[in-house]
Coordinates of C-alpha atoms in Angstrom, one line a residue:
M23 CA 12.9 36.9 21.1
K24 CA 10.8 34.0 22.1
E25 CA 12.3 30.6 21.9
K26 CA 10.6 28.3 19.4
P27 CA 8.9 24.9 20.8
L28 CA 11.0 21.8 21.3
V29 CA 10.8 19.3 18.5
S30 CA 11.9 15.6 19.4
V31 CA 13.2 13.8 16.4
I32 CA 12.7 10.4 17.0
V33 CA 15.3 8.0 15.7
P34 CA 14.7 3.8 16.0
T35 CA 17.8 1.9 15.1
Y36 CA 18.5 -1.6 14.5
K37 CA 21.6 -3.7 13.2
R38 CA 23.0 -0.2 11.4
P39 CA 25.2 1.3 14.2
S40 CA 27.8 1.9 11.2
K41 CA 24.9 4.4 9.6
L42 CA 23.9 5.8 12.6
K43 CA 26.6 8.6 12.8
R44 CA 25.6 9.8 9.3
A45 CA 21.7 10.1 10.4
L46 CA 22.4 12.1 13.9
D47 CA 24.9 14.1 12.5
S48 CA 22.3 15.7 10.0
I49 CA 20.0 16.3 12.9
N50 CA 22.9 18.4 14.5
S51 CA 23.5 20.1 11.3
Q52 CA 19.9 21.5 11.3
T53 CA 19.2 25.4 11.3
Y54 CA 16.1 24.7 13.4
E55 CA 18.3 24.3 17.0
N56 CA 15.7 23.5 19.5
I57 CA 15.8 20.0 19.3
E58 CA 16.0 17.1 21.1
I59 CA 17.5 13.3 19.9
I60 CA 15.7 10.4 21.0
V61 CA 17.5 7.3 20.0
V62 CA 15.4 3.9 20.4
D63 CA 18.0 1.0 20.5
D64 CA 15.6 -2.2 19.2
N65 CA 18.6 -4.6 19.0
N66 CA 17.9 -7.3 21.4
E67 CA 19.7 -7.2 24.4
N68 CA 22.9 -9.4 24.1
D69 CA 23.7 -9.3 20.6
R70 CA 26.8 -7.5 18.8
F71 CA 24.6 -5.1 17.5
R72 CA 23.7 -3.4 21.0
R73 CA 27.1 -3.4 22.4
E74 CA 28.3 -1.9 19.4
T75 CA 25.1 0.9 19.4
I76 CA 26.0 1.4 23.4
E77 CA 29.8 2.0 22.4
F78 CA 28.5 4.4 19.2
I79 CA 26.1 6.9 21.6
K80 CA 28.9 7.0 24.6
K81 CA 31.5 8.5 22.0
Y82 CA 29.0 10.5 20.3
R83 CA 29.5 14.0 20.7
T84 CA 26.5 16.8 20.2
D85 CA 25.5 19.6 22.0
K86 CA 21.8 18.9 21.6
K87 CA 19.7 17.1 24.6
I88 CA 19.7 13.3 23.4
Q89 CA 17.7 10.2 25.0
Y90 CA 19.1 6.8 24.4
I91 CA 16.6 4.0 25.3
K92 CA 16.9 0.6 25.3
H93 CA 14.3 -2.3 24.2
K94 CA 14.8 -5.4 26.2
N95 CA 14.4 -7.4 22.8
N96 CA 13.7 -6.6 19.0
K97 CA 10.1 -4.7 18.8
G98 CA 9.8 -3.6 15.2
G99 CA 10.1 -0.2 13.4
A100 CA 6.4 0.6 14.5
L101 CA 6.9 0.0 18.6
A102 CA 10.0 1.5 18.5
R103 CA 9.0 4.8 17.2
N104 CA 5.9 4.5 19.8
T105 CA 8.4 4.5 22.4
G106 CA 9.9 7.5 21.0
I107 CA 6.8 9.2 21.4
K108 CA 6.0 8.4 24.7
N109 CA 9.3 9.6 25.9
A110 CA 9.1 12.9 23.8
E111 CA 9.5 16.1 25.1
G112 CA 8.8 18.2 22.2
E113 CA 5.7 20.2 21.3
F114 CA 6.5 18.7 18.0
I115 CA 7.6 15.3 16.6
T116 CA 9.7 14.4 13.3
F117 CA 11.5 11.0 12.9
L118 CA 14.6 9.7 10.8
D119 CA 15.6 6.3 10.0
D120 CA 19.1 5.5 11.3
D121 CA 20.4 5.0 7.8
D122 CA 18.9 8.2 6.4
E123 CA 19.7 12.1 6.6
Y124 CA 17.8 15.2 6.9
L125 CA 18.9 18.0 4.8
P126 CA 20.0 21.1 7.3
E127 CA 17.1 23.1 6.4
K128 CA 14.3 20.0 7.0
V129 CA 13.1 20.8 10.5
E130 CA 13.2 24.5 10.3
K131 CA 11.2 24.8 7.0
Q132 CA 8.4 21.7 8.1
Y133 CA 7.9 23.8 11.2
N134 CA 7.6 27.0 9.2
K135 CA 5.2 25.3 7.3
Y136 CA 3.3 23.6 9.9
I137 CA 2.4 27.0 11.8
N138 CA 1.9 29.0 8.5
S139 CA -0.3 26.8 6.7
A140 CA -3.6 28.1 5.3
Y141 CA -5.2 24.8 7.0
T142 CA -6.9 24.9 10.2
N143 CA -7.3 21.3 12.3
L144 CA -3.8 20.5 10.7
G145 CA -3.0 16.7 11.4
L146 CA 0.5 16.7 9.7
V147 CA 3.0 18.4 7.4
Y148 CA 5.3 16.1 4.9
C149 CA 7.8 16.8 2.7
Q150 CA 9.7 15.2 -0.9
I151 CA 12.4 12.7 -0.4
N152 CA 15.3 12.2 -2.6
F153 CA 16.2 8.4 -3.2
M154 CA 20.1 7.7 -2.8
D155 CA 22.0 4.6 -3.7
S156 CA 24.3 2.8 -0.9
K157 CA 27.3 4.7 -2.1
G158 CA 25.6 7.9 -1.8
N159 CA 24.7 8.9 -5.4
Y160 CA 21.7 10.3 -6.1
R161 CA 19.2 8.3 -8.2
K162 CA 16.0 10.2 -8.2
M163 CA 13.2 12.2 -6.4
R164 CA 10.2 10.0 -5.1
A165 CA 7.3 10.0 -7.5
K166 CA 5.2 13.5 -6.7
T167 CA 1.9 12.6 -4.7
Y168 CA 1.4 16.0 -3.4
A169 CA -2.1 16.9 -1.6
S170 CA -2.9 19.3 1.1
G171 CA -6.5 19.4 2.7
N172 CA -8.4 16.3 3.8
T173 CA -10.5 15.2 0.8
E174 CA -7.9 15.2 -1.7
A175 CA -5.4 14.1 0.2
L176 CA -7.5 11.0 1.6
K177 CA -8.1 10.2 -2.4
K178 CA -4.5 10.6 -3.4
H179 CA -3.3 8.7 -0.3
M180 CA -5.8 5.8 -0.9
I181 CA -3.9 5.2 -4.0
R182 CA -0.3 5.8 -3.2
N183 CA 1.3 6.9 0.7
L184 CA 2.1 10.7 0.7
S185 CA 4.8 10.1 2.5
P186 CA 7.4 7.8 4.2
T187 CA 8.0 8.3 8.1
S188 CA 11.2 10.7 8.0
G189 CA 9.2 13.2 6.0
L190 CA 6.8 13.5 8.6
F191 CA 6.0 16.4 10.9
L192 CA 3.4 17.1 13.6
R193 CA 2.1 18.1 17.1
K194 CA 2.8 15.4 19.8
K195 CA -1.0 15.9 20.8
I196 CA -2.2 14.6 17.5
F197 CA -1.1 10.8 19.0
D198 CA -3.6 11.7 21.7
K199 CA -6.2 12.1 19.3
V200 CA -5.5 9.6 16.9
G201 CA -3.1 6.9 18.3
L202 CA 0.0 6.0 18.0
F203 CA 1.5 3.6 15.3
K204 CA -0.2 0.5 14.9
D205 CA 2.3 -3.0 14.8
L206 CA 1.6 -3.8 10.9
L207 CA 3.8 -6.0 9.1
T208 CA 4.5 -3.0 6.8
G209 CA 2.8 0.1 6.3
H210 CA 2.8 1.3 9.4
E211 CA 3.2 5.2 8.8
Y212 CA 0.4 4.8 5.8
E213 CA -2.1 3.5 8.2
L214 CA -1.2 6.2 10.7
I215 CA -1.6 9.1 7.8
L216 CA -5.1 7.3 6.8
R217 CA -6.2 7.3 10.4
I218 CA -5.6 11.2 10.6
L219 CA -7.2 11.9 7.3
I220 CA -10.2 9.7 8.4
K221 CA -10.8 11.5 11.4
G222 CA -10.7 14.8 9.9
F223 CA -7.5 16.4 9.9
N224 CA -6.1 18.4 7.2
V225 CA -2.6 18.0 5.9
D226 CA -0.1 20.1 4.1
Y227 CA 3.1 19.5 2.3
N228 CA 6.7 21.2 1.8
K229 CA 7.4 20.6 -2.1
E230 CA 11.2 20.4 -1.9
A231 CA 13.2 17.3 -1.1
M232 CA 14.0 17.5 2.3
V233 CA 15.6 13.8 3.5
N234 CA 17.7 11.6 1.5
M235 CA 16.9 8.3 2.0
Y236 CA 19.5 5.0 1.1
Y237 CA 18.7 2.3 -0.9
H238 CA 21.3 -0.5 0.1
T239 CA 19.8 -2.9 -2.3
E240 CA 19.4 -0.2 -4.9
G241 CA 15.4 0.2 -4.5
R242 CA 14.9 -3.4 -5.8
L243 CA 11.5 -4.8 -4.6
S244 CA 11.0 -6.7 -1.5
N245 CA 9.1 -9.5 -2.3
S246 CA 9.3 -11.9 1.1
D247 CA 6.3 -13.7 2.2
K248 CA 6.0 -11.3 5.2
K249 CA 6.1 -8.3 2.9
I250 CA 3.4 -10.0 0.5
Q251 CA 1.5 -10.6 3.6
G252 CA 1.5 -7.3 5.1
E253 CA 0.5 -5.9 1.5
K254 CA -2.7 -7.9 1.7
D255 CA -3.5 -6.3 5.2
L256 CA -3.3 -2.8 4.4
F257 CA -5.3 -3.2 1.0
R258 CA -8.1 -4.8 3.5
I259 CA -7.6 -1.7 5.9
K260 CA -7.9 0.4 2.7
M261 CA -11.5 -1.6 1.8
K262 CA -13.1 -0.1 4.8
Y263 CA -13.1 3.5 3.3
F264 CA -13.8 2.9 -0.4
N265 CA -17.2 4.2 0.2
L266 CA -15.8 7.6 1.6
V267 CA -13.8 8.4 -2.0
G268 CA -16.3 7.1 -4.8
N269 CA -16.0 3.9 -7.3
E270 CA -13.0 5.5 -9.7
I271 CA -10.3 6.0 -6.8
E272 CA -11.9 1.9 -5.6
K273 CA -10.9 0.8 -9.2
K274 CA -7.5 2.7 -8.9
V275 CA -6.5 1.2 -5.3
K276 CA -7.8 -2.3 -6.9
Y277 CA -5.4 -1.7 -9.9
K278 CA -2.3 -1.3 -8.3
H279 CA -2.6 -3.5 -5.8
Y280 CA -3.4 -6.2 -8.0
L281 CA -0.7 -5.4 -10.4
D282 CA 1.7 -4.9 -7.2
M283 CA 0.9 -8.4 -6.3
T284 CA 1.3 -9.7 -9.7
K285 CA 4.8 -8.4 -9.7
R286 CA 5.7 -9.7 -5.8
Y287 CA 4.6 -13.2 -6.9
L288 CA 6.4 -13.5 -10.0
M289 CA 9.7 -12.3 -8.1
Q290 CA 9.3 -15.3 -6.4
N291 CA 8.5 -17.4 -9.2
K292 CA 5.0 -18.1 -8.0
K293 CA 3.3 -18.2 -11.4
K294 CA -0.1 -19.6 -10.8
E295 CA -0.6 -16.7 -7.6
A296 CA 0.8 -14.3 -9.9
K297 CA -1.7 -15.0 -12.9
K298 CA -4.3 -14.9 -10.5
Y299 CA -3.4 -11.1 -9.8
L300 CA -2.8 -10.3 -13.3
N301 CA -6.5 -11.3 -14.2
K302 CA -7.9 -9.6 -11.4
A303 CA -5.9 -6.3 -12.6
F304 CA -7.9 -7.0 -16.3
H305 CA -10.8 -6.9 -14.7
Q306 CA -10.2 -3.3 -13.1
D307 CA -8.6 -2.0 -16.5
N308 CA -11.5 -1.2 -19.2
F309 CA -8.7 -0.7 -22.1
K310 CA -6.3 -3.6 -20.9
I311 CA -3.4 -2.2 -23.0
K312 CA -2.1 -0.2 -19.7
T313 CA -2.1 -3.6 -17.9
L314 CA -0.5 -5.0 -21.1
I315 CA 2.4 -2.2 -20.4
N316 CA 2.8 -2.7 -16.8
Y317 CA 3.1 -6.4 -17.3
T318 CA 5.6 -6.1 -19.7
G319 CA 7.5 -3.1 -17.0
I320 CA 7.3 -6.0 -14.6
L321 CA 8.6 -8.7 -17.1
I322 CA 11.8 -6.7 -17.9
D323 CA 12.3 -6.0 -14.0
K324 CA 12.4 -9.5 -13.4
F325 CA 14.6 -10.3 -16.1
K326 CA 17.1 -7.4 -15.0
S327 CA 16.9 -8.3 -11.3
R328 CA 18.7 -11.6 -12.7
W329 CA 21.6 -9.9 -13.6
V330 CA 22.2 -7.3 -10.6

């Protein structure tokens, strides 16, 4: 029987050597056998996390080929993944964050979906995600954003990211056609999926969850200035393609962004900025009641955040 093609699993790691074993063990436990592991160490050259990661890799045992690549200085997740892509020998590429884990059939089922998809000109396959707390308890499944093909997938993706990076599975040659990850403050996987769709590729999906994603702050929303600026930058990218999705989708994208900014600024106690974005959300909501309900939820989250 002909051997199935090599799949490269790219694992960027930064300041989490203690979590890396769980991630790599989950790759070793895959039912799909022809896998290479590429660990991209994005720690700074002389810090303790680099030393600890080196020691871990020296001792780690696997029957799979493993590449260990070290950045001299921290470059961030997007560029670390790009390093992995450039060094990958596999026909297919998938990703895993260093603190998350695959379920055993993740690679095999995504490979089968890819080669048996009804869609031609396929850009990628994505899957569902489980959210876990820091103690390993299941919290919930990621909100469903299923869409396949191109036009419908683009509309859904404009409103909400189809998949985190660890859910993606694609041929390496797709990167030759659309380019690598862009070094954005946030959402580099969102922008890559968007670019794949804009280039006319189709996407497909596995409905079942195949990745456990761990939230070490119990999933609390990140509200740093860097994150807020990153979301604004991402929104400006989306604006370029409003003409492709129609007025209804444009309105939904704007509404979601404005409400998200309201929440982030409220969590920072920046009431003036929060009010500005809340007013913008009201202008996108014909009946206003939806915004009032969502705003009430934001206030509840803000109150709860003081007690956790």
